[in-house]
Tab-separated table of C-alpha atoms in Angstrom:
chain	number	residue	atom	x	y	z
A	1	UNK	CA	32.038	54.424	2.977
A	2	UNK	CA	28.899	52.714	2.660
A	3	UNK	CA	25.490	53.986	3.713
A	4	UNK	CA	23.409	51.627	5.438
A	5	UNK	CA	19.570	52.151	6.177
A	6	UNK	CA	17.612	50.212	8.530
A	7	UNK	CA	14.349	48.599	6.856
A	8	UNK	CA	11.551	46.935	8.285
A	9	UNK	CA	10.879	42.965	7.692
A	10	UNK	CA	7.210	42.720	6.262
A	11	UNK	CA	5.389	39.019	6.842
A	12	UNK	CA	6.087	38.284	3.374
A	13	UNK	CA	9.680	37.599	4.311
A	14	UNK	CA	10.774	34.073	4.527
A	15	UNK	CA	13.468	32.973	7.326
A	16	UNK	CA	16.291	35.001	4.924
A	17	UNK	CA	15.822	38.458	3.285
A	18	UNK	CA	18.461	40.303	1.269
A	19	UNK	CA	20.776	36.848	1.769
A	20	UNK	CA	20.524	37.561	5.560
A	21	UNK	CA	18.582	35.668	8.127
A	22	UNK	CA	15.275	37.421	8.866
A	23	UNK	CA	14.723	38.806	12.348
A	24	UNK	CA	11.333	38.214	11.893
A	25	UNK	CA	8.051	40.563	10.886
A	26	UNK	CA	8.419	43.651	12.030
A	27	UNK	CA	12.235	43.712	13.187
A	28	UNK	CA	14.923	45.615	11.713
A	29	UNK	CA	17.454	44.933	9.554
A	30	UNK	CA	20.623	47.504	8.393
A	31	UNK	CA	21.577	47.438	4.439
A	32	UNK	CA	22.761	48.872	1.973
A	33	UNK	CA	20.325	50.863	-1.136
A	34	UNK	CA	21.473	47.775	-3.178
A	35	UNK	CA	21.023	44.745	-1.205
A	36	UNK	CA	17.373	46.295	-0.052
A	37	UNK	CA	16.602	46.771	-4.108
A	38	UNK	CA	14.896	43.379	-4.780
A	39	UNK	CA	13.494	42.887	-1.585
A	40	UNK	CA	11.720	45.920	-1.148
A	41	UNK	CA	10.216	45.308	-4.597
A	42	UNK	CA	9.319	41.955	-3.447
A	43	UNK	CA	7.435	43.305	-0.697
A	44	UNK	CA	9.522	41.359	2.020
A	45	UNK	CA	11.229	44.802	3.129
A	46	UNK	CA	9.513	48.449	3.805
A	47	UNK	CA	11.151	51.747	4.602
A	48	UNK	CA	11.156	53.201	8.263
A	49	UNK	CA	8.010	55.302	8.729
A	50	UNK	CA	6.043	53.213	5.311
A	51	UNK	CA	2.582	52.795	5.364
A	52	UNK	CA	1.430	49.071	4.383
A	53	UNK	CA	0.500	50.530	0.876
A	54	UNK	CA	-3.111	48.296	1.653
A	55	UNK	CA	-6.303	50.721	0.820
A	56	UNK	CA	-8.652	51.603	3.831
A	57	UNK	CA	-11.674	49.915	3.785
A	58	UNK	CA	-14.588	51.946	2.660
A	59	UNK	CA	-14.559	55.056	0.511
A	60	UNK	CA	-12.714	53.492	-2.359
A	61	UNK	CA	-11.708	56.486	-5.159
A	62	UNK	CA	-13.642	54.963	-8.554
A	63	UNK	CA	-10.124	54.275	-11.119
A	64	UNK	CA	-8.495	57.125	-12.731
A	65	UNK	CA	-9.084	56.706	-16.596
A	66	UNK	CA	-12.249	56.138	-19.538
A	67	UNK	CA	-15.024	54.922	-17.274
A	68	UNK	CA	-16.346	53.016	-20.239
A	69	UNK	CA	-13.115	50.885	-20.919
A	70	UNK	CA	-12.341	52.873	-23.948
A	71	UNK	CA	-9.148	52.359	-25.936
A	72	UNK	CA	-7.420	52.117	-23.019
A	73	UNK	CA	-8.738	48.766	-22.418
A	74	UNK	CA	-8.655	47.527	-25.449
A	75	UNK	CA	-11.850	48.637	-27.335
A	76	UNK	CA	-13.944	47.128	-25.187
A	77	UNK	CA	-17.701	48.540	-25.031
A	78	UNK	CA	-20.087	48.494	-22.858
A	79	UNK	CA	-23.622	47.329	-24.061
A	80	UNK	CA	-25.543	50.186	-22.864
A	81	UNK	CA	-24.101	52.047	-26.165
A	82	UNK	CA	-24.160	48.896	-28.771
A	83	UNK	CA	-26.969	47.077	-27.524
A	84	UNK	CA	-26.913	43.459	-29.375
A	85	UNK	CA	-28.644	42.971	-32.639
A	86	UNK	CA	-30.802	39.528	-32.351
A	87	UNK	CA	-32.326	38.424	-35.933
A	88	UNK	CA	-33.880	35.362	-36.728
């Protein structure tokens, strides 16, 4: 027997989602794990009780990582530490 789990239709849905018509944002729609897969990547699907995965507005968390850009970036440096040589 197949499990079915009922997901939520996000706006980014388009009149069919999964190959089913769309009930529209915000309605409900059974599937199976497997027909959800590409549309819940997609964004066009979210699980029951999801949050909208947007950031509140406001006290935004500075980016985990080298502050500077380091290697992760690609080498990139900031000009604070290799100020630029100007002859002439």
């Amino acid at each position: 027997m197949t499990v079915k789990t009922e997901f939520e239709v996000t706006e980014k849905a388009g009149n069919f989602v999964a190959g089913r018509r769309s009930p529209g944002k915000g309605g409900k729609i059974s599937l199976t794990e497997d027909e959800a897969h590409f549309a819940l990547a997609a964004g066009e699907l979210k699980r029951p009780g999801a949050t909208s995965g947007k950031k509140p507005k406001g006290k935004d968390a500075p980016p985990a990582g080298d502050p500077r850009g380091g290697e992760a970036e690609g080498g990139t440096e900031t000009l604070a530490e290799n100020p630029p040589v100007v002859t002439e």
